[in-house]
Short mmCIF file of C-alpha atoms and ligand atoms in Angstrom, two decimals:
data_model
loop_
_atom_site.label_atom_id
_atom_site.label_comp_id
_atom_site.label_asym_id
_atom_site.label_seq_id
_atom_site.Cartn_x
_atom_site.Cartn_y
_atom_site.Cartn_z
CA MET A 1 28.09 36.65 -4.96
CA THR A 2 24.53 35.95 -3.82
CA VAL A 3 23.28 32.70 -5.26
CA ARG A 4 19.95 33.17 -7.00
CA THR A 5 18.08 30.27 -8.55
CA ARG A 6 14.72 30.07 -10.19
CA TYR A 7 11.96 27.60 -10.91
CA ALA A 8 10.52 28.56 -14.27
CA PRO A 9 7.57 26.30 -15.01
CA SER A 10 5.22 26.65 -17.93
CA PRO A 11 1.66 26.74 -16.60
CA THR A 12 0.25 24.04 -18.84
CA GLY A 13 -1.37 21.67 -16.37
CA ILE A 14 -0.97 20.03 -13.02
CA PRO A 15 2.53 20.34 -11.53
CA HIS A 16 4.54 17.28 -12.50
CA LEU A 17 6.74 15.60 -9.91
CA GLY A 18 9.74 15.68 -12.22
CA ASN A 19 9.54 19.47 -12.43
CA LEU A 20 9.03 19.80 -8.70
CA ARG A 21 12.15 17.72 -8.11
CA THR A 22 14.09 20.30 -10.13
CA ALA A 23 12.40 23.12 -8.21
CA LEU A 24 13.46 21.41 -5.00
CA PHE A 25 17.09 21.28 -6.14
CA ASP A 26 16.90 24.99 -7.03
CA TYR A 27 15.50 25.75 -3.62
CA LEU A 28 18.09 23.67 -1.78
CA LEU A 29 20.97 25.21 -3.67
CA ALA A 30 19.73 28.74 -2.93
CA ARG A 31 19.17 27.96 0.75
CA HIS A 32 22.50 26.18 1.09
CA PHE A 33 24.31 29.33 0.00
CA GLY A 34 21.97 31.70 1.84
CA GLY A 35 20.63 33.04 -1.46
CA GLN A 36 17.22 33.49 -3.02
CA PHE A 37 14.86 31.21 -4.86
CA VAL A 38 12.59 32.79 -7.46
CA LEU A 39 9.40 31.53 -9.07
CA ARG A 40 8.91 32.73 -12.63
CA ILE A 41 5.94 31.78 -14.75
CA GLU A 42 6.91 30.99 -18.35
CA ASP A 43 3.59 31.43 -20.11
CA THR A 44 4.86 32.29 -23.57
CA ASP A 45 3.28 29.32 -25.28
CA GLN A 46 -0.23 30.69 -25.45
CA THR A 47 -1.55 27.56 -27.13
CA ARG A 48 -0.73 25.43 -24.08
CA TYR A 49 -1.53 28.00 -21.41
CA SER A 50 -3.96 27.06 -18.67
CA PRO A 51 -4.91 29.86 -16.26
CA GLU A 52 -5.69 27.55 -13.30
CA ALA A 53 -2.24 26.03 -13.58
CA VAL A 54 -0.51 29.01 -11.97
CA GLY A 55 -2.48 28.56 -8.76
CA GLY A 56 -1.63 24.86 -8.77
CA LEU A 57 2.07 25.55 -9.19
CA ILE A 58 2.11 27.91 -6.24
CA GLU A 59 0.01 25.58 -4.11
CA SER A 60 2.26 22.62 -4.81
CA LEU A 61 5.38 24.54 -3.77
CA ARG A 62 3.70 25.75 -0.62
CA TRP A 63 2.43 22.30 0.30
CA LEU A 64 5.86 20.75 -0.12
CA GLY A 65 7.52 23.49 1.91
CA ILE A 66 9.58 24.84 -0.99
CA GLU A 67 9.21 28.52 -0.15
CA HIS A 68 9.99 31.00 -2.90
CA ASP A 69 11.38 34.42 -2.02
CA GLU A 70 10.13 36.19 -5.12
CA GLY A 71 7.37 35.40 -7.56
CA PRO A 72 4.10 36.56 -9.07
CA ASP A 73 2.20 36.02 -5.82
CA VAL A 74 4.76 37.50 -3.43
CA GLY A 75 6.35 40.15 -5.65
CA GLY A 76 9.99 41.12 -5.44
CA PRO A 77 12.55 43.56 -6.81
CA TYR A 78 12.46 42.14 -10.35
CA ALA A 79 8.70 42.02 -10.87
CA PRO A 80 6.76 41.20 -12.91
CA TYR A 81 7.54 37.48 -12.61
CA THR A 82 5.22 36.36 -15.39
CA GLN A 83 6.67 36.36 -18.88
CA SER A 84 3.52 37.53 -20.66
CA GLU A 85 3.91 40.77 -18.68
CA ARG A 86 7.49 41.26 -19.85
CA LEU A 87 7.06 41.19 -23.63
CA ASP A 88 8.72 44.59 -24.15
CA LEU A 89 11.97 43.25 -22.77
CA TYR A 90 12.10 40.36 -25.23
CA ARG A 91 11.17 42.60 -28.13
CA ALA A 92 13.94 45.03 -27.16
CA ALA A 93 16.46 42.17 -27.07
CA ALA A 94 15.26 40.89 -30.44
CA GLU A 95 15.53 44.36 -31.92
CA ARG A 96 19.03 44.72 -30.61
CA LEU A 97 20.02 41.44 -32.24
CA LEU A 98 18.36 42.54 -35.49
CA ALA A 99 20.25 45.86 -35.43
CA GLN A 100 23.53 44.05 -34.75
CA GLY A 101 22.98 41.69 -37.65
CA ASP A 102 22.70 38.64 -35.36
CA ALA A 103 19.07 38.07 -36.26
CA TYR A 104 16.72 38.54 -39.18
CA GLU A 105 13.03 38.71 -39.91
CA CYS A 106 11.55 35.61 -41.48
CA TRP A 107 8.32 36.06 -43.41
CA CYS A 108 7.85 32.48 -44.56
CA SER A 109 4.37 31.05 -44.11
CA SER A 110 3.80 28.04 -41.90
CA GLN A 111 2.59 26.25 -45.01
CA ARG A 112 5.94 26.84 -46.71
CA LEU A 113 7.80 25.66 -43.61
CA ASP A 114 5.73 22.47 -43.64
CA GLU A 115 6.67 21.90 -47.27
CA VAL A 116 10.35 22.45 -46.52
CA ARG A 117 10.15 19.95 -43.68
CA ALA A 118 8.33 17.37 -45.78
CA ASP A 119 10.92 17.75 -48.52
CA GLN A 120 13.76 17.30 -45.99
CA GLN A 121 12.11 14.16 -44.69
CA ARG A 122 11.79 12.81 -48.20
CA ARG A 123 15.46 13.48 -48.90
CA LYS A 124 16.39 12.17 -45.44
CA VAL A 125 18.34 15.30 -44.52
CA PRO A 126 18.19 16.83 -41.02
CA PRO A 127 15.17 19.08 -40.51
CA GLY A 128 15.60 22.83 -40.15
CA TYR A 129 14.72 26.15 -41.68
CA ASP A 130 16.25 26.48 -45.17
CA ARG A 131 17.30 30.11 -44.54
CA ARG A 132 15.35 31.63 -47.40
CA CYS A 133 14.87 34.92 -45.51
CA ARG A 134 18.49 35.12 -44.39
CA ASP A 135 19.20 36.27 -47.88
CA GLU A 136 18.04 39.75 -48.88
CA ALA A 137 16.29 38.77 -52.10
CA GLY A 138 14.61 35.75 -50.51
CA GLN A 139 13.39 37.89 -47.64
CA ALA A 140 11.99 40.57 -49.94
CA ALA A 141 10.00 38.00 -51.89
CA ALA A 142 8.69 36.29 -48.74
CA ARG A 143 7.80 39.64 -47.21
CA LYS A 144 5.78 40.64 -50.24
CA GLU A 145 3.80 37.37 -50.09
CA ALA A 146 3.22 37.81 -46.37
CA GLU A 147 2.05 41.39 -46.70
CA ASP A 148 -0.31 40.42 -49.48
CA GLU A 149 -1.76 37.75 -47.19
CA GLY A 150 -1.76 40.00 -44.11
CA ARG A 151 0.73 37.88 -42.18
CA GLY A 152 3.44 39.03 -39.78
CA CYS A 153 7.01 37.81 -39.35
CA VAL A 154 9.09 35.95 -36.81
CA VAL A 155 12.62 36.84 -35.73
CA ARG A 156 15.27 34.16 -36.24
CA PHE A 157 18.77 33.97 -34.88
CA LYS A 158 21.46 34.14 -37.55
CA THR A 159 23.48 31.10 -36.57
CA PRO A 160 27.07 31.13 -37.87
CA LEU A 161 27.31 28.66 -40.73
CA ALA A 162 30.53 27.04 -39.53
CA GLY A 163 32.71 26.76 -36.45
CA GLU A 164 32.08 25.43 -32.99
CA VAL A 165 30.56 26.61 -29.77
CA ALA A 166 31.57 25.36 -26.34
CA PHE A 167 29.09 24.70 -23.58
CA ALA A 168 30.21 24.17 -19.98
CA ASP A 169 27.71 22.34 -17.81
CA ALA A 170 28.24 22.17 -14.05
CA ILE A 171 27.29 18.49 -14.01
CA HIS A 172 28.21 17.19 -17.45
CA GLY A 173 31.41 19.17 -18.10
CA VAL A 174 32.35 20.89 -21.36
CA THR A 175 30.89 19.86 -24.71
CA MET A 176 31.77 21.27 -28.11
CA PHE A 177 28.98 21.67 -30.65
CA ASN A 178 29.42 21.95 -34.37
CA LEU A 179 27.52 25.01 -35.56
CA ALA A 180 26.91 23.52 -38.98
CA THR A 181 24.34 21.23 -37.37
CA LEU A 182 22.25 24.11 -35.97
CA ASP A 183 19.59 25.94 -37.91
CA ASP A 184 18.38 29.53 -37.60
CA PHE A 185 15.93 29.14 -34.75
CA VAL A 186 13.00 31.38 -33.90
CA MET A 187 13.40 33.79 -30.97
CA LEU A 188 10.31 35.92 -31.41
CA LYS A 189 7.06 34.54 -32.75
CA SER A 190 4.63 36.37 -34.99
CA ASP A 191 2.23 36.83 -32.06
CA GLY A 192 4.88 38.97 -30.37
CA PHE A 193 5.71 36.30 -27.79
CA PRO A 194 9.28 35.10 -27.44
CA THR A 195 10.36 31.48 -27.55
CA TYR A 196 11.87 29.88 -24.48
CA HIS A 197 15.43 30.40 -25.81
CA LEU A 198 15.27 34.17 -25.84
CA ALA A 199 12.87 34.71 -22.96
CA TYR A 200 14.69 32.74 -20.31
CA ILE A 201 18.04 34.35 -21.13
CA VAL A 202 16.62 37.86 -20.99
CA ASP A 203 14.84 37.13 -17.72
CA ASP A 204 17.67 35.31 -16.00
CA GLU A 205 19.92 38.26 -16.80
CA ALA A 206 17.36 40.83 -15.63
CA MET A 207 16.60 38.84 -12.46
CA LYS A 208 20.30 38.27 -11.68
CA ILE A 209 19.96 34.49 -11.69
CA THR A 210 23.32 32.89 -10.95
CA HIS A 211 22.48 29.19 -11.34
CA VAL A 212 20.16 27.62 -13.90
CA LEU A 213 19.04 24.09 -13.09
CA ARG A 214 16.85 22.36 -15.62
CA GLY A 215 16.06 18.90 -16.91
CA ASP A 216 18.66 17.30 -19.16
CA GLU A 217 16.17 17.21 -22.04
CA TRP A 218 17.34 20.81 -22.57
CA ILE A 219 20.95 19.85 -23.34
CA PRO A 220 20.44 19.86 -27.12
CA SER A 221 19.24 23.50 -26.93
CA ALA A 222 22.26 24.65 -24.94
CA PRO A 223 24.46 25.57 -27.95
CA ARG A 224 21.76 27.91 -29.24
CA HIS A 225 21.64 29.55 -25.85
CA MET A 226 25.40 30.05 -25.89
CA LEU A 227 25.03 31.92 -29.18
CA ILE A 228 22.38 34.22 -27.72
CA TYR A 229 24.41 34.90 -24.58
CA ARG A 230 27.40 35.79 -26.73
CA ALA A 231 25.44 38.03 -29.09
CA LEU A 232 23.81 39.89 -26.20
CA GLY A 233 27.12 40.22 -24.36
CA ILE A 234 25.82 38.31 -21.36
CA GLU A 235 28.11 36.19 -19.19
CA PRO A 236 26.17 32.90 -18.89
CA PRO A 237 25.15 31.83 -15.39
CA VAL A 238 26.19 28.43 -14.04
CA ILE A 239 24.07 25.97 -16.00
CA ALA A 240 23.40 22.49 -14.64
CA HIS A 241 21.32 19.94 -16.47
CA VAL A 242 19.88 17.70 -13.79
CA PRO A 243 18.87 14.12 -14.51
CA ARG A 244 15.40 13.66 -15.87
CA VAL A 245 13.01 11.57 -13.80
CA LEU A 246 12.10 8.15 -15.14
CA GLY A 247 9.70 5.44 -14.06
CA PRO A 248 11.16 2.11 -12.87
CA ASP A 249 10.92 0.74 -16.43
CA GLY A 250 13.26 3.42 -17.76
CA ALA A 251 10.58 5.40 -19.62
CA LYS A 252 9.89 9.05 -18.84
CA LEU A 253 7.81 9.27 -15.67
CA SER A 254 4.19 9.24 -16.73
CA LYS A 255 0.70 8.28 -15.69
CA ARG A 256 1.28 4.61 -16.24
CA HIS A 257 3.85 4.57 -13.44
CA GLY A 258 1.20 5.83 -11.03
CA ALA A 259 0.36 9.34 -10.01
CA THR A 260 2.61 12.04 -11.46
CA SER A 261 0.78 14.96 -9.91
CA VAL A 262 1.74 16.09 -6.47
CA PHE A 263 -1.93 16.60 -5.62
CA GLU A 264 -2.74 12.95 -6.16
CA TYR A 265 -0.06 12.06 -3.63
CA ARG A 266 -1.47 14.59 -1.22
CA ASP A 267 -4.93 13.06 -1.63
CA GLN A 268 -3.63 9.58 -0.98
CA GLY A 269 -2.16 10.78 2.27
CA TYR A 270 1.51 11.18 1.56
CA LEU A 271 3.10 13.67 3.92
CA PRO A 272 4.79 16.68 2.39
CA GLU A 273 7.86 16.07 4.55
CA ALA A 274 8.18 12.53 3.18
CA LEU A 275 7.70 13.60 -0.43
CA PHE A 276 10.24 16.38 0.07
CA ASN A 277 12.75 13.86 1.43
CA PHE A 278 12.00 11.39 -1.34
CA LEU A 279 12.27 13.95 -4.18
CA GLY A 280 15.50 15.29 -2.75
CA LEU A 281 17.02 11.85 -3.37
CA VAL A 282 15.82 11.55 -6.96
CA GLY A 283 19.14 12.38 -8.60
CA TRP A 284 21.11 13.50 -5.55
CA SER A 285 22.53 11.64 -2.59
CA LEU A 286 24.12 12.56 0.68
CA ASP A 287 26.42 9.57 0.95
CA ASP A 288 24.81 6.81 -1.16
CA LYS A 289 23.14 5.28 1.88
CA THR A 290 21.29 7.73 4.15
CA GLU A 291 17.60 7.77 3.26
CA ILE A 292 15.83 9.73 5.96
CA ILE A 293 17.06 13.29 5.71
CA SER A 294 15.44 16.36 7.23
CA LYS A 295 14.91 19.60 5.39
CA ALA A 296 17.60 21.26 7.52
CA GLN A 297 20.08 18.49 6.65
CA PHE A 298 19.29 18.77 2.94
CA ILE A 299 19.94 22.50 3.10
CA GLU A 300 23.15 21.96 4.98
CA HIS A 301 24.54 19.42 2.52
CA PHE A 302 23.03 20.15 -0.89
CA THR A 303 25.58 21.03 -3.55
CA LEU A 304 25.69 20.26 -7.26
CA ASP A 305 28.67 17.94 -7.04
CA ARG A 306 26.52 15.14 -5.64
CA VAL A 307 23.89 15.41 -8.38
CA VAL A 308 24.16 12.36 -10.62
CA LYS A 309 24.54 12.46 -14.39
CA SER A 310 22.41 9.50 -15.31
CA PRO A 311 18.60 9.60 -15.29
CA ALA A 312 17.02 9.21 -11.88
CA VAL A 313 14.33 6.66 -11.14
CA PHE A 314 11.11 7.48 -9.34
CA ASN A 315 10.22 4.41 -7.35
CA VAL A 316 6.74 4.62 -5.84
CA GLU A 317 7.38 1.67 -3.53
CA LYS A 318 10.28 3.47 -1.98
CA LEU A 319 8.11 6.55 -1.54
CA GLN A 320 5.48 4.41 0.22
CA TRP A 321 8.08 2.94 2.50
CA MET A 322 9.46 6.37 3.28
CA ASN A 323 6.02 7.77 4.02
CA GLY A 324 5.50 4.88 6.45
CA VAL A 325 8.76 5.76 8.19
CA TYR A 326 7.63 9.37 8.52
CA ILE A 327 4.30 8.30 9.99
CA ARG A 328 5.90 5.85 12.42
CA GLU A 329 9.03 7.66 13.45
CA VAL A 330 9.39 11.19 12.25
CA VAL A 331 6.15 13.15 12.57
CA PRO A 332 5.53 14.37 16.14
CA ALA A 333 2.60 12.68 17.89
CA ASP A 334 0.39 15.75 18.16
CA GLN A 335 0.83 16.58 14.48
CA LEU A 336 -0.05 13.02 13.58
CA VAL A 337 -3.24 13.18 15.66
CA GLU A 338 -4.22 16.29 13.73
CA LEU A 339 -3.51 14.60 10.39
CA PHE A 340 -5.45 11.49 11.35
CA ALA A 341 -8.38 13.57 12.57
CA GLU A 342 -8.47 15.59 9.34
CA ARG A 343 -8.42 12.42 7.30
CA LEU A 344 -11.23 10.88 9.37
CA ASP A 345 -13.24 14.05 9.13
CA ARG A 346 -12.83 13.97 5.36
CA ASP A 347 -13.33 10.27 4.67
CA LEU A 348 -15.47 8.68 7.37
CA SER A 349 -19.07 8.07 6.39
CA PRO A 350 -21.17 11.24 6.70
CA SER A 351 -23.54 9.31 8.97
CA ILE A 352 -20.87 9.35 11.68
CA PRO A 353 -21.30 12.49 13.81
CA ARG A 354 -18.79 15.33 13.60
CA PRO A 355 -16.63 16.82 14.94
CA ILE A 356 -14.20 13.94 15.21
CA ASP A 357 -13.20 13.43 18.84
CA ARG A 358 -9.51 14.48 18.96
CA GLY A 359 -9.07 12.83 22.38
CA LEU A 360 -10.17 9.51 20.95
CA VAL A 361 -7.90 9.94 17.92
CA ALA A 362 -4.99 10.60 20.28
CA ARG A 363 -5.60 7.23 21.95
CA ILE A 364 -5.95 5.38 18.64
CA ALA A 365 -3.02 7.00 16.84
CA PRO A 366 -0.27 4.98 18.54
CA LEU A 367 -2.05 1.76 17.54
CA ILE A 368 -2.28 2.56 13.85
CA ARG A 369 0.82 4.61 13.10
CA GLU A 370 2.81 1.37 13.15
CA ARG A 371 0.61 -0.23 10.53
CA ILE A 372 -0.04 2.24 7.77
CA LYS A 373 1.99 3.74 4.95
CA VAL A 374 -0.41 6.42 3.75
CA LEU A 375 -3.14 8.38 5.50
CA ALA A 376 -5.78 7.04 3.13
CA GLU A 377 -5.58 3.79 5.11
CA VAL A 378 -6.58 5.46 8.38
CA PRO A 379 -10.41 5.42 8.14
CA ASP A 380 -10.60 1.71 7.29
CA TYR A 381 -8.43 0.93 10.26
CA CYS A 382 -10.42 2.72 12.85
CA ASP A 383 -13.95 3.55 11.76
CA PHE A 384 -15.32 1.12 14.38
CA PHE A 385 -14.18 3.45 17.15
CA PHE A 386 -16.47 6.14 15.84
CA THR A 387 -19.63 4.20 15.11
CA ASP A 388 -21.51 1.26 16.58
CA ASP A 389 -23.13 0.58 13.26
CA LEU A 390 -20.88 -2.29 12.13
CA HIS A 391 -21.40 -4.01 8.80
CA TYR A 392 -20.12 -7.54 8.47
CA SER A 393 -21.56 -10.78 7.19
CA VAL A 394 -21.98 -14.09 8.99
CA GLU A 395 -19.27 -15.52 6.69
CA GLU A 396 -16.85 -12.84 7.73
CA LEU A 397 -17.67 -13.41 11.37
CA LEU A 398 -17.17 -17.19 11.17
CA GLY A 399 -14.04 -16.97 9.09
CA LYS A 400 -12.16 -20.13 8.15
CA ALA A 401 -11.98 -21.48 11.68
CA HIS A 402 -15.72 -21.57 12.36
CA LYS A 403 -16.96 -21.86 8.80
CA ASN A 404 -18.64 -25.18 9.52
CA ASP A 405 -19.28 -24.61 13.17
CA PRO A 406 -21.69 -21.71 13.74
CA SER A 407 -22.96 -23.16 17.00
CA GLY A 408 -19.40 -23.50 18.32
CA ALA A 409 -18.82 -19.88 17.32
CA LYS A 410 -21.94 -18.79 19.08
CA ALA A 411 -20.94 -20.61 22.25
CA ALA A 412 -17.49 -19.05 22.09
CA LEU A 413 -19.03 -15.59 21.70
CA GLU A 414 -21.31 -16.18 24.67
CA ALA A 415 -18.37 -17.26 26.75
CA SER A 416 -16.48 -14.19 25.51
CA ALA A 417 -19.26 -11.86 26.60
CA GLY A 418 -19.10 -13.53 29.99
CA ALA A 419 -15.33 -13.14 30.10
CA VAL A 420 -15.58 -9.46 29.27
CA GLY A 421 -18.10 -9.01 32.05
CA GLY A 422 -15.67 -10.61 34.47
CA VAL A 423 -12.65 -8.44 33.66
CA ALA A 424 -12.17 -6.33 36.77
CA THR A 425 -9.53 -3.81 35.65
CA TRP A 426 -10.20 -2.83 32.04
CA THR A 427 -6.71 -2.95 30.54
CA HIS A 428 -5.45 -4.69 27.43
CA ASP A 429 -3.18 -6.91 29.54
CA ALA A 430 -6.08 -8.06 31.68
CA LEU A 431 -8.20 -8.63 28.56
CA GLU A 432 -5.51 -10.65 26.87
CA ALA A 433 -5.02 -12.80 29.97
CA ALA A 434 -8.76 -13.38 30.23
CA PHE A 435 -9.11 -14.39 26.58
CA ARG A 436 -6.07 -16.66 26.63
CA ALA A 437 -7.52 -18.40 29.65
CA LEU A 438 -10.90 -18.64 27.91
CA ALA A 439 -9.38 -20.20 24.78
CA GLU A 440 -7.70 -22.76 26.94
CA SER A 441 -10.85 -23.65 28.84
CA LEU A 442 -12.76 -23.94 25.53
CA GLY A 443 -10.04 -26.10 24.07
CA ALA A 444 -9.81 -23.60 21.17
CA LYS A 445 -6.81 -22.09 19.43
CA ALA A 446 -6.20 -18.62 20.82
CA GLY A 447 -5.84 -17.20 17.28
CA ASP A 448 -9.22 -18.62 16.21
CA LEU A 449 -11.00 -17.18 19.23
CA PHE A 450 -9.32 -13.81 18.80
CA SER A 451 -10.36 -13.62 15.12
CA LEU A 452 -13.96 -14.31 16.03
CA VAL A 453 -13.95 -11.69 18.76
CA ARG A 454 -12.14 -9.26 16.48
CA VAL A 455 -14.90 -9.33 13.85
CA ALA A 456 -17.60 -9.18 16.50
CA VAL A 457 -16.08 -6.16 18.19
CA THR A 458 -14.74 -4.23 15.18
CA GLY A 459 -16.66 -5.54 12.16
CA ARG A 460 -13.31 -6.10 10.41
CA ARG A 461 -10.78 -8.87 10.00
CA VAL A 462 -7.78 -6.55 9.86
CA THR A 463 -7.57 -4.07 12.71
CA PRO A 464 -5.20 -2.48 15.16
CA PRO A 465 -4.22 -4.81 18.04
CA LEU A 466 -7.40 -6.36 19.40
CA PHE A 467 -7.01 -5.93 23.14
CA GLU A 468 -5.68 -2.40 22.90
CA SER A 469 -8.68 -1.60 20.71
CA MET A 470 -11.06 -3.18 23.21
CA GLU A 471 -9.47 -1.22 26.01
CA ILE A 472 -10.23 2.00 24.14
CA LEU A 473 -13.76 0.91 23.19
CA GLY A 474 -14.64 0.20 26.83
CA LYS A 475 -16.46 -2.61 28.48
CA ALA A 476 -20.04 -1.66 27.69
CA ARG A 477 -19.48 -1.28 23.93
CA CYS A 478 -17.50 -4.53 23.73
CA GLU A 479 -20.19 -6.44 25.55
CA ALA A 480 -22.93 -4.95 23.39
CA ARG A 481 -21.03 -5.81 20.20
CA LEU A 482 -20.45 -9.39 21.33
CA ARG A 483 -24.20 -9.66 22.01
CA GLY A 484 -24.87 -8.22 18.57
CA ALA A 485 -22.73 -10.95 16.98
CA ILE A 486 -24.50 -13.64 18.99
CA ALA A 487 -27.82 -12.31 17.74
CA LYS A 488 -26.52 -12.53 14.17
CA LEU A 489 -25.85 -16.22 14.63
CA SER A 490 -29.21 -16.97 16.29
N1 LIG B 7 9.64 26.75 -18.96
C1 LIG B 7 10.61 25.71 -19.07
C2 LIG B 7 9.94 24.37 -18.75
O1 LIG B 7 8.91 24.37 -18.12
C3 LIG B 7 11.70 25.97 -18.06
C4 LIG B 7 12.98 25.29 -18.27
C5 LIG B 7 14.00 26.02 -17.39
O2 LIG B 7 13.99 25.80 -16.17
O3 LIG B 7 14.76 26.84 -17.89
O4 LIG B 7 10.41 23.34 -19.15
#
């Protein structure tokens, strides 16, 4: 058997991280077994459809490195991969169920359905269609009303009134459902579009999907699906309800937990490799302890038996930490230089000339990769390498140490400029030795002197290591910047 999985998002907005986590599991399962991963667009809810969303879904998969083998953009043997282009198939299935007596046309108006619901609420009985059209006389009356008003009908499944249906889930085991609690649900809407229940079953069968992974919020619908599979004579695929993704407070992951869109994370400078690794651990684990896992290792080890049952928590702090690890230890140096340069090109002030000097970035990268967690931090850490136009105030320059001693600061800066002039071999070791000696001869704390020089030379209080930075800046620029600071204090 060739394992075939699918990611079947509804294009209603920006791809949500919870859905992408499920897509990732689909992808990993397919790759683990050497099978195929399919992208199918489930656009049957025309009221929530957003045309730009399809592009976003594809872009998010591509960015994360979750490559699909078949889909609306790449084609494949089971095309089309967009449900709105497959309506004939759903209609044929609905007609078959009608002919078999497993479904019926319902002509009730939405107004009547609202009244039924309101009445059920009043009587505190479970909501559900009251089956008026299941009965021949009721249907004839409803049909007459509908035709008089120019309305169409929906197709409902004729759920058995008693008995049980079993549902076997690859993660949650077997559950029995009492059919008396299920109503006659809609499979085909009056606009000719199917509901999710019918459409996904028809498509999974047609596309030879072997494993269905979806969020556990779908568990309550599973018994209905079992009825449809049975009525259509389809052997159900393996179905696995994977844990939904929650915020740290236990509520469904949403905006108030931070960004939920993959594109926001991309903008903040999270690396796709890190997000891939992080999402792969939201509801699955290799051994309960390993955190940094490569794509190849995920593919090698991913199986459903290590997917957890309980909801999985999306912890942004852990993602930040992991992104930092990728920047420090995982991403190859040349790739990091490219990423830093792109970020600088994008975010440095437009007054700084382009193109960004890649050679300079290559020298700076080792100094900052240790210090940052996301790429958005890069420009603030190193803008002073790219411009001599530094903006800092006298207060910032003086800091706590020289707050009440501007003339002492000025003298220290003058001595510093002299020290810089006297450094024969321009290396960070030589600079550090010279400045330690200077602090001693001035009777100053080394840390206080270094802070003063740091602001003078970089315009910032938090920077990469000072002497390494000065080494890269070069003697002439350091001297000029020290003179600039002295002028500020004069
Ligand atoms: N279109 C459904 C959704 O976006 C898909 C669920 C499934 O994977 O079957 O929730």
